[in-house]
PDB file of C-alpha atoms and ligand atoms in Angstrom:
ATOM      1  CA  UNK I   1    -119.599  -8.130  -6.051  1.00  0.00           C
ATOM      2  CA  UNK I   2    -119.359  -5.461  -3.287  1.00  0.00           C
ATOM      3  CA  UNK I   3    -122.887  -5.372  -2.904  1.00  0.00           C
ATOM      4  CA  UNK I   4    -123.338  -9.145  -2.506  1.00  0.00           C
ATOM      5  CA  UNK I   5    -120.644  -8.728   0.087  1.00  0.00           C
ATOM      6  CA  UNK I   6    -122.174  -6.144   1.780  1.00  0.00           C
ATOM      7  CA  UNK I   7    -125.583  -8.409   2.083  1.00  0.00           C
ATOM      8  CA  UNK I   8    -123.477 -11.349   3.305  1.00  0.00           C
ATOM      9  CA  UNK I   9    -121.798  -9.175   6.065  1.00  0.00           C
ATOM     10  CA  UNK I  10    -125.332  -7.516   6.957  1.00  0.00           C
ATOM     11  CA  UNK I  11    -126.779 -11.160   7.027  1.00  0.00           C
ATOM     12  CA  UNK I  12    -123.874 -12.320   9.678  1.00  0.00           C
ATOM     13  CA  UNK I  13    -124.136  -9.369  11.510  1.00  0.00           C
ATOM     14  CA  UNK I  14    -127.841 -10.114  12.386  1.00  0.00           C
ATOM     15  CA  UNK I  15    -127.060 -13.465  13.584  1.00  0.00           C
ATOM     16  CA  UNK I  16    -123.925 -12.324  15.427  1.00  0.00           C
ATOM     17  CA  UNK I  17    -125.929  -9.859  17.069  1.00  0.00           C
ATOM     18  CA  UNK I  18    -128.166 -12.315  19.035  1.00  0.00           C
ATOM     19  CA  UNK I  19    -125.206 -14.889  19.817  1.00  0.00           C
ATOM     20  CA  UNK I  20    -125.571 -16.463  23.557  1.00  0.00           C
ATOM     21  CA  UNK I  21    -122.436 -18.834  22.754  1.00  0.00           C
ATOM     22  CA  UNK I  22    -120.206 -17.382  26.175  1.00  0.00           C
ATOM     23  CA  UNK I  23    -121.042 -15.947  29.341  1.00  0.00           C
ATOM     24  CA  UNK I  24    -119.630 -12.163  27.900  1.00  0.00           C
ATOM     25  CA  UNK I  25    -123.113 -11.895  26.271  1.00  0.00           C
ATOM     26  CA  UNK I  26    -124.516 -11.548  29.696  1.00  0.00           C
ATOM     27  CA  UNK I  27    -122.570  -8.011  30.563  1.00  0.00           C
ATOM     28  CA  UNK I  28    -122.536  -6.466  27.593  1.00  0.00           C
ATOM     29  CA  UNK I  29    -124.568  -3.094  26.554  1.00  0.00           C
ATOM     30  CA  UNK I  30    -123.655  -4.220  22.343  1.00  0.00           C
ATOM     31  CA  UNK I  31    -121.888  -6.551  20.542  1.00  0.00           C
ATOM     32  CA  UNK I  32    -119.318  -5.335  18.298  1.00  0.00           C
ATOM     33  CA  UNK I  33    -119.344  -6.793  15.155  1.00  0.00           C
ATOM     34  CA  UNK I  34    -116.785  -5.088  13.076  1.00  0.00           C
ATOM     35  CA  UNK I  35    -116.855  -2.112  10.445  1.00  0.00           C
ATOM     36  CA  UNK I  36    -115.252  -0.558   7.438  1.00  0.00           C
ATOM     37  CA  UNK I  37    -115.606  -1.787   3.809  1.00  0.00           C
ATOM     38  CA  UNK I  38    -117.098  -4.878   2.827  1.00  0.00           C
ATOM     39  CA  UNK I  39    -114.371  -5.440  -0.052  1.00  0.00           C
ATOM     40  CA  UNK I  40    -111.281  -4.146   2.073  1.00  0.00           C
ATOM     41  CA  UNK I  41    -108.238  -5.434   1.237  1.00  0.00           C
ATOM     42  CA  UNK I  42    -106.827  -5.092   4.727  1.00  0.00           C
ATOM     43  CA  UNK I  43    -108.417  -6.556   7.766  1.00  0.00           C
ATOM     44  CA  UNK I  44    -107.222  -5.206  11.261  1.00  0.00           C
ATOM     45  CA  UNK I  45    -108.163  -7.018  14.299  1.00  0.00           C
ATOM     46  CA  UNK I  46    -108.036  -6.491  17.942  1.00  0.00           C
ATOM     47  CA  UNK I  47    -108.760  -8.228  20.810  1.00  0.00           C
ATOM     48  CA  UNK I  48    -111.718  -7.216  22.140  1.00  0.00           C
ATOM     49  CA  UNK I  49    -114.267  -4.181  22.522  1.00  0.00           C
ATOM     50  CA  UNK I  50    -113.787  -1.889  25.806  1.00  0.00           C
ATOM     51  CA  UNK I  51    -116.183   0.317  27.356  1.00  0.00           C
ATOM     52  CA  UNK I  52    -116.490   2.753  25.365  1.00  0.00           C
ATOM     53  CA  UNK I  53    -116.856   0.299  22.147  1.00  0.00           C
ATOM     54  CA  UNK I  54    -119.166  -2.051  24.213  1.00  0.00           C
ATOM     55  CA  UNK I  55    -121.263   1.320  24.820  1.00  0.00           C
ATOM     56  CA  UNK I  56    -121.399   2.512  21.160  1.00  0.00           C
ATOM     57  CA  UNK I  57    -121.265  -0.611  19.272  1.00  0.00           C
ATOM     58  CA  UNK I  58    -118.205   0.080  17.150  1.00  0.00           C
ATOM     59  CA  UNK I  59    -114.452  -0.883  17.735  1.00  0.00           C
ATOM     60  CA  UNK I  60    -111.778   0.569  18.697  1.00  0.00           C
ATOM     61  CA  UNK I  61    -113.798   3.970  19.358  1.00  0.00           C
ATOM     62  CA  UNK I  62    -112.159   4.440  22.497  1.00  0.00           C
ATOM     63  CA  UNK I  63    -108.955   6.584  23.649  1.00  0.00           C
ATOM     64  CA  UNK I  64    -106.600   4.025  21.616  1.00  0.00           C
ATOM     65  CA  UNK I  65    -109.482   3.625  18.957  1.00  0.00           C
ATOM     66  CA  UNK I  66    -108.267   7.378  18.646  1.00  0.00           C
ATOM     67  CA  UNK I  67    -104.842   6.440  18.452  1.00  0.00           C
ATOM     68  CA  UNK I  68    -104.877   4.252  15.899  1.00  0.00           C
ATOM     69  CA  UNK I  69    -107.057   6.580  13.786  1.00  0.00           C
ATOM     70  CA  UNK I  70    -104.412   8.812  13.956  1.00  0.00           C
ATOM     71  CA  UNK I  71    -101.689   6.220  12.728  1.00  0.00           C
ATOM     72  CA  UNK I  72    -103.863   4.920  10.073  1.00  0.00           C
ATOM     73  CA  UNK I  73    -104.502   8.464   8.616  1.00  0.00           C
ATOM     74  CA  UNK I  74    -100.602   8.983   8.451  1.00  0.00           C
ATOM     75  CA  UNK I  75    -101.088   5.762   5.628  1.00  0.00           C
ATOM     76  CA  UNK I  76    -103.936   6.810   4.036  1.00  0.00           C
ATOM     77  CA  UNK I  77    -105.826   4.421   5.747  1.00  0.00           C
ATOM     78  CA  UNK I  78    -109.914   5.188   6.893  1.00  0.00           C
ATOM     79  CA  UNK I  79    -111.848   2.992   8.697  1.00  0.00           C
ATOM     80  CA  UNK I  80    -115.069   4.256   6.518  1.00  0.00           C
ATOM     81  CA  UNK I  81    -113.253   3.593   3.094  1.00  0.00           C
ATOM     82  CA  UNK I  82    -110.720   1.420   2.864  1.00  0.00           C
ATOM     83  CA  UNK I  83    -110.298  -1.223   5.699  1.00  0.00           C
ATOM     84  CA  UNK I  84    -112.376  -3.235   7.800  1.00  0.00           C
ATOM     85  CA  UNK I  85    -111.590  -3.337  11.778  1.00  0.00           C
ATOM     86  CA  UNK I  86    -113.400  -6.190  13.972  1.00  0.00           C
ATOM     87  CA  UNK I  87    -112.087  -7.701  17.150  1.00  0.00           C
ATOM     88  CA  UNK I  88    -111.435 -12.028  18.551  1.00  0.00           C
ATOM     89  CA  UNK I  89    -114.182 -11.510  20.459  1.00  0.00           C
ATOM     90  CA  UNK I  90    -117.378  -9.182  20.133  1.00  0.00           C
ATOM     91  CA  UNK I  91    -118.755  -9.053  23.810  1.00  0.00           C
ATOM     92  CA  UNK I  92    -116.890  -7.061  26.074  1.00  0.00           C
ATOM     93  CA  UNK I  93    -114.456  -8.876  28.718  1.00  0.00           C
ATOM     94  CA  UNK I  94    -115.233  -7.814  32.425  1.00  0.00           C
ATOM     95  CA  UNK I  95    -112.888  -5.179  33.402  1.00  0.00           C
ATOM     96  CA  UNK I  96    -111.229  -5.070  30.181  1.00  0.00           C
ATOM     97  CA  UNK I  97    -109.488  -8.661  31.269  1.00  0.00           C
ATOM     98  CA  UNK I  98    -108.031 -10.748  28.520  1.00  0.00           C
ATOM     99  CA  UNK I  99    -110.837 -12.433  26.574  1.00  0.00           C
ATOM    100  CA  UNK I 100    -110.324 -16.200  28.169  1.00  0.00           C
ATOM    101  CA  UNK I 101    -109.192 -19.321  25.818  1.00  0.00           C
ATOM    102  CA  UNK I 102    -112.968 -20.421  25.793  1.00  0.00           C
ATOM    103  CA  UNK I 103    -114.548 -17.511  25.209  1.00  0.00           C
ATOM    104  CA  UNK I 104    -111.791 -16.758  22.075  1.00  0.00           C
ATOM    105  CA  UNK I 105    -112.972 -20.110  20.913  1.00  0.00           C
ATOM    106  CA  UNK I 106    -116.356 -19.887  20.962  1.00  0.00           C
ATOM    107  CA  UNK I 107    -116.475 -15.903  19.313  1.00  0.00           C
ATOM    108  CA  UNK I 108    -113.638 -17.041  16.607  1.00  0.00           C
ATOM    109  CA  UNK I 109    -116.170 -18.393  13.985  1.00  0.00           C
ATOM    110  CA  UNK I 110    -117.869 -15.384  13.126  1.00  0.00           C
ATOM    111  CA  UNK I 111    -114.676 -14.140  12.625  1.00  0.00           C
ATOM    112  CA  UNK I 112    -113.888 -16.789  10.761  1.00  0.00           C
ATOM    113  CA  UNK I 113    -116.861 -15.941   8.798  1.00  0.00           C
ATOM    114  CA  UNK I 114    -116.090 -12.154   8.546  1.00  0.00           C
ATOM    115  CA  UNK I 115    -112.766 -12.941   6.806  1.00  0.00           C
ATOM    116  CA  UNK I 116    -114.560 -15.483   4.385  1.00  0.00           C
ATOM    117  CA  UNK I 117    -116.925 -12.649   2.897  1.00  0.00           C
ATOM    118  CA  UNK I 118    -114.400  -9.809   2.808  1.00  0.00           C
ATOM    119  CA  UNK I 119    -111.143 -12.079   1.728  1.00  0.00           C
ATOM    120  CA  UNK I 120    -108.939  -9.265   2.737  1.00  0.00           C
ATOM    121  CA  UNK I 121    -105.043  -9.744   1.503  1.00  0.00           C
ATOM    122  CA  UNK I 122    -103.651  -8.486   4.646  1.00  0.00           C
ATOM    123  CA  UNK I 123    -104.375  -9.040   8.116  1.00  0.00           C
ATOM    124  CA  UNK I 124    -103.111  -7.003  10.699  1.00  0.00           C
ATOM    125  CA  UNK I 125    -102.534  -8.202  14.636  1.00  0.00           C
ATOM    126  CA  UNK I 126    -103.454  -5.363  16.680  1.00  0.00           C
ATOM    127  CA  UNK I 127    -101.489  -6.583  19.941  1.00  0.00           C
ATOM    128  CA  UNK I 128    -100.223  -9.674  21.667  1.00  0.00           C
ATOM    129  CA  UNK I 129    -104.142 -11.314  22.002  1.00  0.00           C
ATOM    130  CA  UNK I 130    -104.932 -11.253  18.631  1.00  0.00           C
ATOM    131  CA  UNK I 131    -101.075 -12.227  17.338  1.00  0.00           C
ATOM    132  CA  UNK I 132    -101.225 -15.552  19.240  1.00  0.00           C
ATOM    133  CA  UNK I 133    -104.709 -16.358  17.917  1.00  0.00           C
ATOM    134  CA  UNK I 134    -104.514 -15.631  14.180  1.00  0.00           C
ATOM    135  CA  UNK I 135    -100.603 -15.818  13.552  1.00  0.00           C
ATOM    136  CA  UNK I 136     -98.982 -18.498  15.829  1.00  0.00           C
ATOM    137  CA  UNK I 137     -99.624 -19.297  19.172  1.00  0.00           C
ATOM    138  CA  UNK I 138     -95.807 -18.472  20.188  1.00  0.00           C
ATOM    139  CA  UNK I 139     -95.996 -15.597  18.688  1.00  0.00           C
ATOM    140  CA  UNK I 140     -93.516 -12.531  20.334  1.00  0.00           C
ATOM    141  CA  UNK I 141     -95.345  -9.424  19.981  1.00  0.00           C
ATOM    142  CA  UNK I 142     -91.954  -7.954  21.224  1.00  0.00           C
ATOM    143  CA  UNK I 143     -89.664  -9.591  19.254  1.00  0.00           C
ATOM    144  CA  UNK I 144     -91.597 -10.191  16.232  1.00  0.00           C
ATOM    145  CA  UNK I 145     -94.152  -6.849  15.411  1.00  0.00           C
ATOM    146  CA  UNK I 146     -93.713  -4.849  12.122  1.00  0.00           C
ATOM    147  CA  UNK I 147     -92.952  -8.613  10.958  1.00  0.00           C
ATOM    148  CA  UNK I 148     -94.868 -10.255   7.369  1.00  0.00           C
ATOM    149  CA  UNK I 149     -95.920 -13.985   7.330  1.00  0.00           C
ATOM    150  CA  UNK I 150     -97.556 -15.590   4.708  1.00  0.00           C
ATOM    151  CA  UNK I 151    -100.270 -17.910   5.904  1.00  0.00           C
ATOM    152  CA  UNK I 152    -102.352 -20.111   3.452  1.00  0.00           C
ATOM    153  CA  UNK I 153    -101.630 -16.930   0.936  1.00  0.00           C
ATOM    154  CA  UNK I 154    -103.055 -14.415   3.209  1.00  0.00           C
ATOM    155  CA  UNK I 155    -100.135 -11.720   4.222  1.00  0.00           C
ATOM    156  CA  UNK I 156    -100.456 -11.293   8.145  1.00  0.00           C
ATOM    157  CA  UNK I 157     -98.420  -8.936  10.557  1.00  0.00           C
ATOM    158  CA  UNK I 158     -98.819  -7.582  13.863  1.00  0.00           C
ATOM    159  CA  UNK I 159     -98.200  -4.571  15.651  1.00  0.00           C
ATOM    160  CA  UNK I 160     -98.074  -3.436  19.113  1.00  0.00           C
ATOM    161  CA  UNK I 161    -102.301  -2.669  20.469  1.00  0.00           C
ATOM    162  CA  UNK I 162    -103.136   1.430  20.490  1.00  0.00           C
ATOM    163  CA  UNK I 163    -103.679   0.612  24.118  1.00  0.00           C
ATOM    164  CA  UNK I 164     -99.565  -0.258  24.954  1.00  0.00           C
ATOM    165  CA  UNK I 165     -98.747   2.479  23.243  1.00  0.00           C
ATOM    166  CA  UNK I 166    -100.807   4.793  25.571  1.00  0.00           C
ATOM    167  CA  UNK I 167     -99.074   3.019  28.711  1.00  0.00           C
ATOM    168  CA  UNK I 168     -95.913   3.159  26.717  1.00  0.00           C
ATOM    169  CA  UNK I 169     -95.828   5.988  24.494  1.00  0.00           C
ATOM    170  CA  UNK I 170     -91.856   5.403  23.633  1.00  0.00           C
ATOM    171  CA  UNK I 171     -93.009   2.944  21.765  1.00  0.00           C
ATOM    172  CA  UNK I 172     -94.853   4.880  19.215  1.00  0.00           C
ATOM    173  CA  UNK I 173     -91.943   5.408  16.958  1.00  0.00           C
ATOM    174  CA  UNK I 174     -90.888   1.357  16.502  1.00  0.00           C
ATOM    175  CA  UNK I 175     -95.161   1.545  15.948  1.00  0.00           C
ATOM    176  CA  UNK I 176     -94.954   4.159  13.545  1.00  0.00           C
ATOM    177  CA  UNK I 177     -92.123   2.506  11.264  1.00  0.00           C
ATOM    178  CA  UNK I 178     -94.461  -0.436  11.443  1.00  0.00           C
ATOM    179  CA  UNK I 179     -96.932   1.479   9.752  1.00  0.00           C
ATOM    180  CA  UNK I 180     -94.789   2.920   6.927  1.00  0.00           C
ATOM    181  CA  UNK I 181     -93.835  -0.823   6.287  1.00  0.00           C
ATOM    182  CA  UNK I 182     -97.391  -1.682   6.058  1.00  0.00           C
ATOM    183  CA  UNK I 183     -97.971   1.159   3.763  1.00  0.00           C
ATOM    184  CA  UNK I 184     -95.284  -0.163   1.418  1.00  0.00           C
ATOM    185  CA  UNK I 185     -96.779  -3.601   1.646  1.00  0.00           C
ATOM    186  CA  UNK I 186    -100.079  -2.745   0.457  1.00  0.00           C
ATOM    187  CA  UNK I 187     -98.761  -0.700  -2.416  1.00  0.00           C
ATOM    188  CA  UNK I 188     -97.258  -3.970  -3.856  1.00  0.00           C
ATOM    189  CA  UNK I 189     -99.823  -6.451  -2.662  1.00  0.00           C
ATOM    190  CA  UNK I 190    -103.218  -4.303  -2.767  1.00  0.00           C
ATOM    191  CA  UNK I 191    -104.703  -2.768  -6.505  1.00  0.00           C
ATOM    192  CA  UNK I 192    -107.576  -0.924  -5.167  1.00  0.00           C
ATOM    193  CA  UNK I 193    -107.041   0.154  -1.231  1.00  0.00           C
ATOM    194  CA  UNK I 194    -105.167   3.526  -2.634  1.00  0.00           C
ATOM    195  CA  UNK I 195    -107.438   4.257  -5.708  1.00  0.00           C
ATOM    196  CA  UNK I 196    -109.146   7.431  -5.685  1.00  0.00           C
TER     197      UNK I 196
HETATM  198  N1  LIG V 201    -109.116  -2.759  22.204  1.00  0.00           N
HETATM  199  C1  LIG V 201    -109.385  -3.752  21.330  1.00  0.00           C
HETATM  200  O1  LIG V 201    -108.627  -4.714  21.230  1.00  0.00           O
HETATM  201  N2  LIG V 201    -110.480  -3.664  20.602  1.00  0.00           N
HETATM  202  C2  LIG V 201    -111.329  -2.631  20.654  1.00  0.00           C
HETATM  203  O2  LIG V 201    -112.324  -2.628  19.926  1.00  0.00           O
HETATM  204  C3  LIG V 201    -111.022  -1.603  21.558  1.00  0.00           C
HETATM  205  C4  LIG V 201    -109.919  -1.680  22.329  1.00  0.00           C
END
């Protein structure tokens, strides 16, 4: 089952990898399709690669991609075991700008497709960008992080980016309960993210 998985995701990957479907393919070094395990149970997903991820290829492998290793540890969590991490859109915005309505649109289906291979139980929002895209489009980051919805049987949350808590690190400890909560949730939703 796994393996077939892993085929399917290679299979999109290689398509993904030579989209031309927005101008962001024109500035970009790599796309950044997305890893962790083909069979994860919990899907994170951010908004879109950076320098640093647009240079190597991966996400979230910048200064909050450190971050958020760091909170994910604290829950047992490991982006080369038992998650998978891909972003709304896999070319990097110019100057790190908000990935535009059009461009979201036109990236969204190979996430789309991502999420149809790996049928993860959770999703989790990482920031305001990909809230309003996957969860509602009124969605209050603010207001409403560290929150659970139920959409079409999937579990969703979101919680505030890596990169806002860098700008506004007294927010780390509202992140960090949001974490422990998500921890909790996958115990009673998840069997095999915290199996040996
Ligand atoms: N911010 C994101 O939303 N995604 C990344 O991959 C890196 C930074």
């Amino acid at each position: 089952m796994s393996d077939n998985k892993l085929n399917q995701l290679e299979e999109l990957k290689k398509n993904c990898l030579s989209c031309e479907k927005c101008g962001l393919c024109k500035g970009r070094h790599h796309v950044v399709f997305g890893v962790g395990a083909a069979d994860a149970e919990v899907m994170f997903i951010g908004e879109g690669p950076g320098e640093q991820e647009d240079l190597k290829g991966e996400p979230f492998v910048g200064k909050a991609g450190i971050l958020l290793d760091k909170m994910l540890t604290a829950i047992d969590l490991d982006r080369n075991k038992n998650i998978y991490i891909a972003n709304i859109v896999k070319c990097r915005p110019p100057q790190n700008r908000d990935p535009q309505s059009e461009e979201q649109e036109n990236c969204i289906p190979w996430l789309r497709r991502q999420f149809s291979v790996i049928r993860p139980k959770i999703i989790v929002c990482l920031g305001r960008i990909a809230a309003t895209k996957i969860i509602r489009p009124d969605f209050r980051i603010t207001r409403e992080h560290g929150q659970f919805f139920n959409k079409n049987g999937v579990i969703m949350t979101a919680i505030l980016h890596p990169a806002a808590l860098l700008r506004y690190p007294e927010n780390k400890p509202a992140a960090f309960e949001d974490f422990l909560r998500l921890q909790d949730k996958i115990k009673e939703v998840c069997e095999h993210t915290y199996l040996p």
